[in-house]
mmCIF file of C-alpha atoms and ligand atoms in Angstrom:
data_model
loop_
_atom_site.group_PDB
_atom_site.id
_atom_site.type_symbol
_atom_site.label_atom_id
_atom_site.label_comp_id
_atom_site.label_asym_id
_atom_site.label_seq_id
_atom_site.Cartn_x
_atom_site.Cartn_y
_atom_site.Cartn_z
ATOM 1 C CA UNK A 51 262.683 17.793 213.022
ATOM 2 C CA UNK A 52 265.602 17.996 215.439
ATOM 3 C CA UNK A 53 268.816 16.232 214.427
ATOM 4 C CA UNK A 54 269.686 13.000 216.309
ATOM 5 C CA UNK A 55 271.519 15.088 218.953
ATOM 6 C CA UNK A 56 268.431 17.279 219.477
ATOM 7 C CA UNK A 57 269.657 20.276 217.465
ATOM 8 C CA UNK A 58 267.166 22.296 215.460
ATOM 9 C CA UNK A 59 269.509 23.104 212.600
ATOM 10 C CA UNK A 60 268.695 26.406 210.894
ATOM 11 C CA UNK A 61 272.041 27.183 209.312
ATOM 12 C CA UNK A 62 271.843 25.466 205.929
ATOM 13 C CA UNK A 63 273.562 28.419 204.246
ATOM 14 C CA UNK A 64 276.695 27.545 206.253
ATOM 15 C CA UNK A 65 276.668 23.859 205.420
ATOM 16 C CA UNK A 66 274.367 20.857 205.105
ATOM 17 C CA UNK A 67 274.710 17.255 206.258
ATOM 18 C CA UNK A 68 275.645 14.717 203.587
ATOM 19 C CA UNK A 69 272.485 12.922 202.468
ATOM 20 C CA UNK A 70 272.620 9.245 203.559
ATOM 21 C CA UNK A 71 271.834 8.108 199.983
ATOM 22 C CA UNK A 72 274.752 10.225 198.733
ATOM 23 C CA UNK A 73 277.077 8.800 201.365
ATOM 24 C CA UNK A 74 276.012 5.297 200.351
ATOM 25 C CA UNK A 75 277.103 5.967 196.769
ATOM 26 C CA UNK A 76 280.460 7.346 197.925
ATOM 27 C CA UNK A 77 281.471 4.545 200.288
ATOM 28 C CA UNK A 78 282.776 1.948 197.768
ATOM 29 C CA UNK A 79 285.239 4.538 196.397
ATOM 30 C CA UNK A 80 286.937 4.807 199.792
ATOM 31 C CA UNK A 81 287.531 1.049 199.989
ATOM 32 C CA UNK A 82 287.225 -1.618 197.309
ATOM 33 C CA UNK A 83 287.125 0.915 194.431
ATOM 34 C CA UNK A 84 290.137 2.916 195.564
ATOM 35 C CA UNK A 85 292.001 2.959 192.229
ATOM 36 C CA UNK A 86 293.749 6.020 190.815
ATOM 37 C CA UNK A 87 291.755 7.121 187.779
ATOM 38 C CA UNK A 88 295.010 7.606 185.835
ATOM 39 C CA UNK A 89 295.967 3.915 186.144
ATOM 40 C CA UNK A 90 295.438 1.603 183.163
ATOM 41 C CA UNK A 91 294.282 -1.534 185.022
ATOM 42 C CA UNK A 92 290.728 -2.371 185.952
ATOM 43 C CA UNK A 93 290.733 -0.661 189.355
ATOM 44 C CA UNK A 94 291.870 2.555 187.720
ATOM 45 C CA UNK A 95 289.335 2.285 184.925
ATOM 46 C CA UNK A 96 286.549 1.827 187.502
ATOM 47 C CA UNK A 97 287.501 5.163 189.059
ATOM 48 C CA UNK A 98 287.783 6.805 185.655
ATOM 49 C CA UNK A 99 284.308 5.534 184.763
ATOM 50 C CA UNK A 100 282.963 6.989 188.008
ATOM 51 C CA UNK A 101 284.567 10.361 187.217
ATOM 52 C CA UNK A 102 283.162 10.319 183.683
ATOM 53 C CA UNK A 103 279.690 9.550 185.021
ATOM 54 C CA UNK A 104 280.012 12.412 187.531
ATOM 55 C CA UNK A 105 281.021 14.877 184.790
ATOM 56 C CA UNK A 106 278.019 13.744 182.764
ATOM 57 C CA UNK A 107 275.560 14.042 185.655
ATOM 58 C CA UNK A 108 276.723 17.554 186.519
ATOM 59 C CA UNK A 109 276.718 18.593 182.851
ATOM 60 C CA UNK A 110 273.149 17.338 182.643
ATOM 61 C CA UNK A 111 272.124 19.475 185.626
ATOM 62 C CA UNK A 112 273.821 22.571 184.176
ATOM 63 C CA UNK A 113 272.844 22.100 180.537
ATOM 64 C CA UNK A 114 276.451 21.944 179.347
ATOM 65 C CA UNK A 115 279.055 19.472 178.061
ATOM 66 C CA UNK A 116 280.846 17.073 180.439
ATOM 67 C CA UNK A 117 284.190 18.521 179.267
ATOM 68 C CA UNK A 118 283.093 21.951 180.492
ATOM 69 C CA UNK A 119 283.042 20.748 184.134
ATOM 70 C CA UNK A 120 286.078 20.911 186.443
ATOM 71 C CA UNK A 121 285.930 19.385 189.928
ATOM 72 C CA UNK A 122 287.874 21.339 192.541
ATOM 73 C CA UNK A 123 288.605 21.136 196.258
ATOM 74 C CA UNK A 124 285.592 23.299 197.161
ATOM 75 C CA UNK A 125 283.581 26.396 196.306
ATOM 76 C CA UNK A 126 286.389 28.750 197.326
ATOM 77 C CA UNK A 127 288.822 26.999 195.007
ATOM 78 C CA UNK A 128 286.297 27.114 192.152
ATOM 79 C CA UNK A 129 285.966 30.899 192.663
ATOM 80 C CA UNK A 130 289.747 31.341 192.810
ATOM 81 C CA UNK A 131 290.295 29.264 189.679
ATOM 82 C CA UNK A 132 287.583 31.123 187.758
ATOM 83 C CA UNK A 133 288.772 34.618 188.661
ATOM 84 C CA UNK A 134 292.553 34.179 188.640
ATOM 85 C CA UNK A 135 292.335 31.747 185.736
ATOM 86 C CA UNK A 136 290.402 34.160 183.506
ATOM 87 C CA UNK A 137 292.267 37.251 184.704
ATOM 88 C CA UNK A 138 295.654 35.845 183.778
ATOM 89 C CA UNK A 139 294.485 34.267 180.513
ATOM 90 C CA UNK A 140 292.817 37.580 179.524
ATOM 91 C CA UNK A 141 295.651 39.810 180.676
ATOM 92 C CA UNK A 142 296.467 40.940 177.139
ATOM 93 C CA UNK A 143 292.856 41.965 176.595
ATOM 94 C CA UNK A 144 292.805 44.157 179.680
ATOM 95 C CA UNK A 145 293.272 44.276 183.413
ATOM 96 C CA UNK A 146 289.872 45.460 184.600
ATOM 97 C CA UNK A 147 287.527 43.301 186.680
ATOM 98 C CA UNK A 148 283.958 44.117 187.725
ATOM 99 C CA UNK A 149 282.414 42.625 190.856
ATOM 100 C CA UNK A 150 280.129 43.772 193.679
ATOM 101 C CA UNK A 151 280.593 44.959 197.246
ATOM 102 C CA UNK A 152 278.663 41.987 198.675
ATOM 103 C CA UNK A 153 280.576 39.012 197.265
ATOM 104 C CA UNK A 154 281.753 36.094 199.380
ATOM 105 C CA UNK A 155 285.318 36.451 200.663
ATOM 106 C CA UNK A 156 286.436 33.751 198.213
ATOM 107 C CA UNK A 157 285.713 36.301 195.465
ATOM 108 C CA UNK A 158 286.512 39.546 197.311
ATOM 109 C CA UNK A 159 289.874 38.472 198.685
ATOM 110 C CA UNK A 160 290.846 37.085 195.272
ATOM 111 C CA UNK A 161 289.977 40.450 193.721
ATOM 112 C CA UNK A 162 291.995 42.268 196.412
ATOM 113 C CA UNK A 163 294.984 40.077 195.578
ATOM 114 C CA UNK A 164 294.629 40.861 191.869
ATOM 115 C CA UNK A 165 294.527 44.582 192.718
ATOM 116 C CA UNK A 166 297.857 44.188 194.483
ATOM 117 C CA UNK A 167 299.137 42.579 191.278
ATOM 118 C CA UNK A 168 298.109 45.567 189.179
ATOM 119 C CA UNK A 169 294.550 44.795 188.109
ATOM 120 C CA UNK A 170 291.885 47.453 188.468
ATOM 121 C CA UNK A 171 288.706 46.258 190.197
ATOM 122 C CA UNK A 172 285.294 47.965 190.219
ATOM 123 C CA UNK A 173 283.177 47.020 193.263
ATOM 124 C CA UNK A 174 279.591 47.831 192.285
ATOM 125 C CA UNK A 175 277.279 49.038 195.064
ATOM 126 C CA UNK A 176 273.958 47.345 195.790
ATOM 127 C CA UNK A 177 270.493 48.653 196.652
ATOM 128 C CA UNK A 178 269.100 48.475 200.194
ATOM 129 C CA UNK A 179 267.573 45.119 199.139
ATOM 130 C CA UNK A 180 270.988 43.878 198.043
ATOM 131 C CA UNK A 181 270.438 44.061 194.276
ATOM 132 C CA UNK A 182 273.094 44.930 191.696
ATOM 133 C CA UNK A 183 271.681 47.134 188.920
ATOM 134 C CA UNK A 184 272.311 45.553 185.479
ATOM 135 C CA UNK A 185 272.575 49.071 184.016
ATOM 136 C CA UNK A 186 275.445 49.761 186.414
ATOM 137 C CA UNK A 187 277.251 46.654 185.138
ATOM 138 C CA UNK A 188 276.781 47.848 181.570
ATOM 139 C CA UNK A 189 278.060 51.314 182.454
ATOM 140 C CA UNK A 190 281.140 49.904 184.207
ATOM 141 C CA UNK A 191 282.275 47.753 181.260
ATOM 142 C CA UNK A 192 285.205 49.216 179.315
ATOM 143 C CA UNK A 193 287.423 47.912 176.496
ATOM 144 C CA UNK A 194 289.803 46.811 179.230
ATOM 145 C CA UNK A 195 287.281 44.657 181.116
ATOM 146 C CA UNK A 196 288.559 41.076 181.322
ATOM 147 C CA UNK A 197 285.906 39.620 183.630
ATOM 148 C CA UNK A 198 282.623 40.341 185.380
ATOM 149 C CA UNK A 199 282.080 38.226 188.516
ATOM 150 C CA UNK A 200 278.823 38.536 190.484
ATOM 151 C CA UNK A 201 277.218 36.129 192.907
ATOM 152 C CA UNK A 202 273.894 34.449 192.053
ATOM 153 C CA UNK A 203 272.586 34.536 195.649
ATOM 154 C CA UNK A 204 274.056 36.329 198.633
ATOM 155 C CA UNK A 205 274.773 34.038 201.575
ATOM 156 C CA UNK A 206 274.016 36.592 204.310
ATOM 157 C CA UNK A 207 270.834 38.233 203.068
ATOM 158 C CA UNK A 208 269.504 35.727 200.507
ATOM 159 C CA UNK A 209 268.979 38.219 197.666
ATOM 160 C CA UNK A 210 268.923 36.661 194.177
ATOM 161 C CA UNK A 211 270.695 38.757 191.525
ATOM 162 C CA UNK A 212 269.282 39.196 187.995
ATOM 163 C CA UNK A 213 272.023 36.931 186.636
ATOM 164 C CA UNK A 214 270.427 36.220 183.238
ATOM 165 C CA UNK A 215 269.957 39.930 182.502
ATOM 166 C CA UNK A 216 273.531 40.740 183.540
ATOM 167 C CA UNK A 217 274.829 37.746 181.561
ATOM 168 C CA UNK A 218 273.059 38.950 178.426
ATOM 169 C CA UNK A 219 274.768 42.341 178.800
ATOM 170 C CA UNK A 220 278.188 40.716 179.259
ATOM 171 C CA UNK A 221 277.653 38.506 176.225
ATOM 172 C CA UNK A 222 276.600 41.433 174.054
ATOM 173 C CA UNK A 223 279.815 43.189 175.128
ATOM 174 C CA UNK A 224 281.852 39.963 174.771
ATOM 175 C CA UNK A 225 283.091 40.076 178.357
ATOM 176 C CA UNK A 226 283.465 36.739 180.209
ATOM 177 C CA UNK A 227 280.907 36.426 183.025
ATOM 178 C CA UNK A 228 281.432 34.322 186.150
ATOM 179 C CA UNK A 229 278.850 33.701 188.855
ATOM 180 C CA UNK A 230 279.432 32.294 192.321
ATOM 181 C CA UNK A 231 276.300 30.115 192.409
ATOM 182 C CA UNK A 232 277.232 28.334 195.637
ATOM 183 C CA UNK A 233 274.105 29.418 197.540
ATOM 184 C CA UNK A 234 271.833 28.739 194.553
ATOM 185 C CA UNK A 235 273.091 25.190 194.048
ATOM 186 C CA UNK A 236 270.386 23.303 195.868
ATOM 187 C CA UNK A 237 267.323 25.404 195.144
ATOM 188 C CA UNK A 238 267.538 27.468 191.944
ATOM 189 C CA UNK A 239 267.772 26.843 188.207
ATOM 190 C CA UNK A 240 271.388 26.282 187.170
ATOM 191 C CA UNK A 241 271.026 26.106 183.378
ATOM 192 C CA UNK A 242 274.113 27.947 182.121
ATOM 193 C CA UNK A 243 272.435 28.720 178.777
ATOM 194 C CA UNK A 244 269.452 30.574 180.231
ATOM 195 C CA UNK A 245 271.714 32.249 182.800
ATOM 196 C CA UNK A 246 274.117 33.443 180.049
ATOM 197 C CA UNK A 247 277.164 32.627 182.161
ATOM 198 C CA UNK A 248 280.636 31.575 180.977
ATOM 199 C CA UNK A 249 281.793 30.318 184.366
ATOM 200 C CA UNK A 250 279.790 29.116 187.370
ATOM 201 C CA UNK A 251 280.984 27.898 190.796
ATOM 202 C CA UNK A 252 279.229 25.409 193.069
ATOM 203 C CA UNK A 253 280.087 23.763 196.383
ATOM 204 C CA UNK A 254 278.844 20.269 197.158
ATOM 205 C CA UNK A 255 278.468 20.740 200.931
ATOM 206 C CA UNK A 256 275.868 23.454 200.402
ATOM 207 C CA UNK A 257 273.476 20.943 198.771
ATOM 208 C CA UNK A 258 273.775 17.792 200.908
ATOM 209 C CA UNK A 259 277.007 16.537 199.376
ATOM 210 C CA UNK A 260 280.419 16.121 201.019
ATOM 211 C CA UNK A 261 282.679 19.013 202.055
ATOM 212 C CA UNK A 262 285.838 19.756 200.106
ATOM 213 C CA UNK A 263 284.329 19.281 196.650
ATOM 214 C CA UNK A 264 283.626 22.165 194.324
ATOM 215 C CA UNK A 265 282.414 22.367 190.754
ATOM 216 C CA UNK A 266 283.485 24.920 188.168
ATOM 217 C CA UNK A 267 281.732 25.192 184.827
ATOM 218 C CA UNK A 268 283.905 26.811 182.162
ATOM 219 C CA UNK A 269 282.280 27.423 178.783
ATOM 220 C CA UNK A 270 284.105 25.742 175.934
ATOM 221 C CA UNK A 271 286.361 28.321 174.312
ATOM 222 C CA UNK A 272 286.824 30.399 177.479
ATOM 223 C CA UNK A 273 290.542 30.137 178.198
ATOM 224 C CA UNK A 274 291.588 29.810 181.818
ATOM 225 C CA UNK A 275 295.078 29.578 183.274
ATOM 226 C CA UNK A 276 295.345 26.585 185.658
ATOM 227 C CA UNK A 277 296.155 27.630 189.226
ATOM 228 C CA UNK A 278 297.196 24.194 190.491
ATOM 229 C CA UNK A 279 300.032 22.622 188.519
ATOM 230 C CA UNK A 280 301.123 19.024 188.323
ATOM 231 C CA UNK A 281 299.426 16.115 186.554
ATOM 232 C CA UNK A 282 297.047 16.383 183.636
ATOM 233 C CA UNK A 283 293.836 15.759 185.609
ATOM 234 C CA UNK A 284 290.611 17.572 184.660
ATOM 235 C CA UNK A 285 291.976 18.124 181.125
ATOM 236 C CA UNK A 286 295.044 19.968 182.373
ATOM 237 C CA UNK A 287 292.970 22.538 184.221
ATOM 238 C CA UNK A 288 293.304 21.308 187.816
ATOM 239 C CA UNK A 289 296.201 19.048 188.761
ATOM 240 C CA UNK A 290 296.007 16.482 191.547
ATOM 241 C CA UNK A 291 294.684 12.942 191.927
ATOM 242 C CA UNK A 292 290.927 13.273 191.818
ATOM 243 C CA UNK A 293 288.871 12.970 195.007
ATOM 244 C CA UNK A 294 286.788 10.172 193.482
ATOM 245 C CA UNK A 295 284.469 9.509 196.472
ATOM 246 C CA UNK A 296 283.868 13.238 196.911
ATOM 247 C CA UNK A 297 283.219 13.810 193.221
ATOM 248 C CA UNK A 298 280.822 10.856 193.061
ATOM 249 C CA UNK A 299 279.011 12.327 196.082
ATOM 250 C CA UNK A 300 278.869 15.852 194.648
ATOM 251 C CA UNK A 301 277.342 14.621 191.383
ATOM 252 C CA UNK A 302 274.828 12.434 193.196
ATOM 253 C CA UNK A 303 273.842 15.287 195.516
ATOM 254 C CA UNK A 304 273.339 17.685 192.618
ATOM 255 C CA UNK A 305 271.176 15.125 190.815
ATOM 256 C CA UNK A 306 269.024 14.724 193.948
ATOM 257 C CA UNK A 307 268.772 18.493 194.421
ATOM 258 C CA UNK A 308 267.590 18.948 190.863
ATOM 259 C CA UNK A 309 264.957 16.201 191.132
ATOM 260 C CA UNK A 310 263.415 17.675 194.276
ATOM 261 C CA UNK A 311 264.037 21.359 193.539
ATOM 262 C CA UNK A 312 260.447 22.382 192.757
ATOM 263 C CA UNK A 313 258.782 20.567 195.634
ATOM 264 C CA UNK A 314 261.466 21.357 198.224
ATOM 265 C CA UNK A 315 261.587 25.044 197.243
ATOM 266 C CA UNK A 316 257.812 25.341 197.678
ATOM 267 C CA UNK A 317 257.854 23.463 200.998
ATOM 268 C CA UNK A 318 260.688 25.571 202.425
ATOM 269 C CA UNK A 319 259.269 28.864 201.149
ATOM 270 C CA UNK A 320 255.994 28.181 203.002
ATOM 271 C CA UNK A 321 257.844 27.388 206.249
ATOM 272 C CA UNK A 322 260.134 30.367 205.762
ATOM 273 C CA UNK A 323 257.212 32.727 205.154
ATOM 274 C CA UNK A 324 255.590 31.640 208.418
ATOM 275 C CA UNK A 325 258.880 32.152 210.238
ATOM 276 C CA UNK A 326 259.373 35.609 208.716
ATOM 277 C CA UNK A 327 255.811 36.706 209.492
ATOM 278 C CA UNK A 328 256.228 35.578 213.095
ATOM 279 C CA UNK A 329 259.595 37.241 213.655
ATOM 280 C CA UNK A 330 258.469 40.512 212.068
ATOM 281 C CA UNK A 331 255.935 40.745 214.921
ATOM 282 C CA UNK A 332 258.847 41.599 217.223
ATOM 283 C CA UNK A 333 259.051 45.338 217.742
ATOM 284 C CA UNK A 334 261.537 47.014 215.418
ATOM 285 C CA UNK A 335 262.351 43.782 213.538
ATOM 286 C CA UNK A 336 263.126 44.246 209.836
ATOM 287 C CA UNK A 337 263.813 41.808 207.041
ATOM 288 C CA UNK A 338 267.241 42.131 205.399
ATOM 289 C CA UNK A 339 267.641 41.305 201.720
ATOM 290 C CA UNK A 340 264.986 41.429 199.018
ATOM 291 C CA UNK A 341 261.409 40.679 200.209
ATOM 292 C CA UNK A 342 260.522 38.475 197.191
ATOM 293 C CA UNK A 343 263.661 38.012 195.064
ATOM 294 C CA UNK A 344 265.254 35.813 197.700
ATOM 295 C CA UNK A 345 266.268 32.200 198.188
ATOM 296 C CA UNK A 346 263.217 30.130 199.287
ATOM 297 C CA UNK A 347 264.884 28.812 202.453
ATOM 298 C CA UNK A 348 266.441 32.094 203.566
ATOM 299 C CA UNK A 349 265.229 34.362 206.391
ATOM 300 C CA UNK A 350 267.375 37.185 207.724
ATOM 301 C CA UNK A 351 266.610 40.088 209.980
ATOM 302 C CA UNK A 352 267.904 42.947 212.010
ATOM 303 C CA UNK A 353 266.600 42.982 215.561
ATOM 304 C CA UNK A 354 267.488 46.386 217.001
ATOM 305 C CA UNK A 355 268.909 46.465 220.513
ATOM 306 C CA UNK A 356 270.148 42.886 220.361
ATOM 307 C CA UNK A 357 273.733 41.632 220.043
ATOM 308 C CA UNK A 358 273.842 38.925 217.374
ATOM 309 C CA UNK A 359 276.476 36.936 219.256
ATOM 310 C CA UNK A 360 274.454 36.883 222.495
ATOM 311 C CA UNK A 361 271.370 35.925 220.559
ATOM 312 C CA UNK A 362 273.176 32.984 218.927
ATOM 313 C CA UNK A 363 274.494 31.766 222.278
ATOM 314 C CA UNK A 364 271.022 31.943 223.811
ATOM 315 C CA UNK A 365 269.519 30.094 220.862
ATOM 316 C CA UNK A 366 272.279 27.499 221.127
ATOM 317 C CA UNK A 367 271.315 26.858 224.763
ATOM 318 C CA UNK A 368 267.889 25.842 223.419
ATOM 319 C CA UNK A 369 269.484 23.666 220.751
ATOM 320 C CA UNK A 370 268.786 26.067 217.875
ATOM 321 C CA UNK A 371 271.695 26.482 215.430
ATOM 322 C CA UNK A 372 271.533 29.881 213.681
ATOM 323 C CA UNK A 373 273.941 32.495 212.429
ATOM 324 C CA UNK A 374 274.581 36.222 212.316
ATOM 325 C CA UNK A 375 276.517 38.098 209.666
ATOM 326 C CA UNK A 376 278.503 35.537 207.725
ATOM 327 C CA UNK A 377 279.689 32.415 209.474
ATOM 328 C CA UNK A 378 283.269 33.081 208.354
ATOM 329 C CA UNK A 379 283.352 36.528 209.937
ATOM 330 C CA UNK A 380 281.542 35.753 213.195
ATOM 331 C CA UNK A 381 284.007 36.277 215.989
ATOM 332 C CA UNK A 382 285.262 39.393 214.226
ATOM 333 C CA UNK A 383 284.115 42.692 215.757
ATOM 334 C CA UNK A 384 283.637 44.507 212.441
ATOM 335 C CA UNK A 385 280.114 44.447 210.971
ATOM 336 C CA UNK A 386 279.968 42.268 207.875
ATOM 337 C CA UNK A 387 280.761 43.951 204.543
ATOM 338 C CA UNK A 388 277.401 42.790 203.183
ATOM 339 C CA UNK A 389 275.332 44.425 205.933
ATOM 340 C CA UNK A 390 277.360 47.620 205.578
ATOM 341 C CA UNK A 391 276.864 47.592 201.789
ATOM 342 C CA UNK A 392 273.052 47.467 202.125
ATOM 343 C CA UNK A 393 273.268 50.589 204.248
ATOM 344 C CA UNK A 394 272.979 49.269 207.800
ATOM 345 C CA UNK A 395 274.806 51.150 210.526
ATOM 346 C CA UNK A 396 277.334 49.230 212.605
ATOM 347 C CA UNK A 397 274.901 48.987 215.517
ATOM 348 C CA UNK A 398 272.020 47.811 213.307
ATOM 349 C CA UNK A 399 274.304 45.210 211.719
ATOM 350 C CA UNK A 400 275.170 43.820 215.149
ATOM 351 C CA UNK A 401 271.535 42.752 215.570
ATOM 352 C CA UNK A 402 271.572 40.573 212.463
ATOM 353 C CA UNK A 403 270.039 37.100 212.614
ATOM 354 C CA UNK A 404 270.064 34.552 209.776
ATOM 355 C CA UNK A 405 267.885 31.431 209.782
ATOM 356 C CA UNK A 406 268.267 29.140 206.778
ATOM 357 C CA UNK A 407 265.959 26.143 206.447
ATOM 358 C CA UNK A 408 266.592 22.758 204.858
ATOM 359 C CA UNK A 409 265.700 19.071 204.544
ATOM 360 C CA UNK A 410 265.297 18.496 208.271
ATOM 361 C CA UNK A 411 263.136 21.590 208.884
ATOM 362 C CA UNK A 412 259.504 20.989 209.881
ATOM 363 C CA UNK A 413 256.474 23.024 211.008
ATOM 364 C CA UNK A 414 257.318 22.059 214.599
ATOM 365 C CA UNK A 415 260.768 23.636 214.266
ATOM 366 C CA UNK A 416 259.232 26.900 213.103
ATOM 367 C CA UNK A 417 256.719 26.786 215.967
ATOM 368 C CA UNK A 418 259.524 26.148 218.453
ATOM 369 C CA UNK A 419 261.561 29.115 217.209
ATOM 370 C CA UNK A 420 258.547 31.440 217.186
ATOM 371 C CA UNK A 421 257.781 30.398 220.748
ATOM 372 C CA UNK A 422 261.305 30.805 222.134
ATOM 373 C CA UNK A 423 262.863 33.657 220.176
ATOM 374 C CA UNK A 424 260.642 36.542 221.447
ATOM 375 C CA UNK A 425 261.384 36.022 225.174
ATOM 376 C CA UNK A 426 265.125 35.790 224.407
ATOM 377 C CA UNK A 427 265.022 39.042 222.442
ATOM 378 C CA UNK A 428 263.058 40.761 225.242
ATOM 379 C CA UNK A 429 265.544 39.562 227.861
ATOM 380 C CA UNK A 430 268.568 40.701 225.836
ATOM 381 C CA UNK A 431 266.985 44.097 225.205
ATOM 382 C CA UNK A 432 266.214 44.509 228.897
ATOM 383 C CA UNK A 433 269.821 43.670 229.762
ATOM 384 C CA UNK A 434 271.264 46.096 227.239
ATOM 385 C CA UNK A 435 269.123 49.041 228.419
ATOM 386 C CA UNK A 436 269.446 48.389 232.160
ATOM 387 C CA UNK A 437 271.562 51.111 233.762
ATOM 388 C CA UNK A 438 274.816 49.585 234.999
ATOM 389 C CA UNK A 439 275.338 50.547 238.626
ATOM 390 C CA UNK A 440 279.115 50.074 238.328
ATOM 391 C CA UNK A 441 279.685 52.733 235.659
ATOM 392 C CA UNK A 442 276.871 55.073 236.655
ATOM 393 C CA UNK A 443 278.915 55.906 239.757
ATOM 394 C CA UNK A 444 276.372 57.605 242.064
HETATM 395 C C1 PLP B 1662 280.093 28.629 201.168
HETATM 396 C C2 PLP B 1662 280.320 29.609 200.089
HETATM 397 C C3 PLP B 1662 281.529 29.639 199.354
HETATM 398 C C4 PLP B 1662 282.694 28.753 199.700
HETATM 399 O O1 PLP B 1662 282.493 27.399 199.429
HETATM 400 P P1 PLP B 1662 283.421 26.323 200.205
HETATM 401 O O2 PLP B 1662 283.113 25.029 199.543
HETATM 402 O O3 PLP B 1662 282.994 26.353 201.628
HETATM 403 O O4 PLP B 1662 284.838 26.727 199.978
HETATM 404 C C5 PLP B 1662 281.637 30.543 198.325
HETATM 405 N N1 PLP B 1662 280.641 31.379 198.014
HETATM 406 C C6 PLP B 1662 279.476 31.392 198.679
HETATM 407 C C7 PLP B 1662 278.401 32.340 198.272
HETATM 408 C C8 PLP B 1662 279.278 30.515 199.744
HETATM 409 O O5 PLP B 1662 278.130 30.553 200.421
#
């Protein structure tokens, strides 16, 4: 179903609209319930109660204690706090970190920074499907390893990592394990006990909550060094007056996501499968990421002979919002680090297309894309192979 402005929005991995029911719950905390949760009077207590309820709702969704939840200013901040927080608290234990080559920049750039500060980082390779091998994690762990951080689902190719198996290995070796679960938030199981994780990051705007609100689960007993100093908010682990409306919205959105997870995953997987089958009819088209171990709403391809940027602009002219590579790196000329890591050449990577479905997506949207994408691809291919009379000289 197109959005009110006519857009067919197929970029839910980049962000999602705030659910109207979530927004409704947030609104009072912008106005009549504006109190600072640290204040002793009634207005303050109202905000504190709302924060307590939000911690409880998120803890319920993750199978943990409310005190193990820290609200942050987004998914990137949750990743930064997890990695820097554990690295500095574990410094005496060792200065080795294990991650993968396909992490989000919030993780990769944090690891690069730690390398500049003297930490040693192992970037594990992935298979052509984008999978990290649990045996490779095991082999990389040393007595010096302070943290393993691996994403649950990759944002560009949709591959789901075997997080529970890797977590079990880390636990057996007593190494703290963090997962960036931002892409999994709306659609996959988040129970921290079955996943065997010590830290887990989420971002509210990826599951129909507001932007600028992140969630970090930190297992009780795992020591982290705060990265934002000031007041004693979030049990001294993240200073700053709490974003009460945002936190209320994030908790509400996560509760909704959990309630509809099974039905929405099945609905989106069926639509996605039809979309994938249709697009793979295009000559040379290939799926990127794992064929079955992938997020239910995630379709991504390489379309040889097509420039991703031109494709996106042409789709935009038809009102279709899609993406290529990662949204953060579009505009950059370099192929994305994820597409390179799964073994694509620079020219193959340029033909990457990502379509991620969500609440608004209907059968009609899929039909519309399958009708309009093939002629665009044909036109772009014809343009790119046409001899250019200017440079051919004659
Ligand atoms: C979006 C995203 C982030 C960053 O979350 P923000 O809330 O936008 O800072 C981190 N990791 C992954 C995998 C993401 O998709």
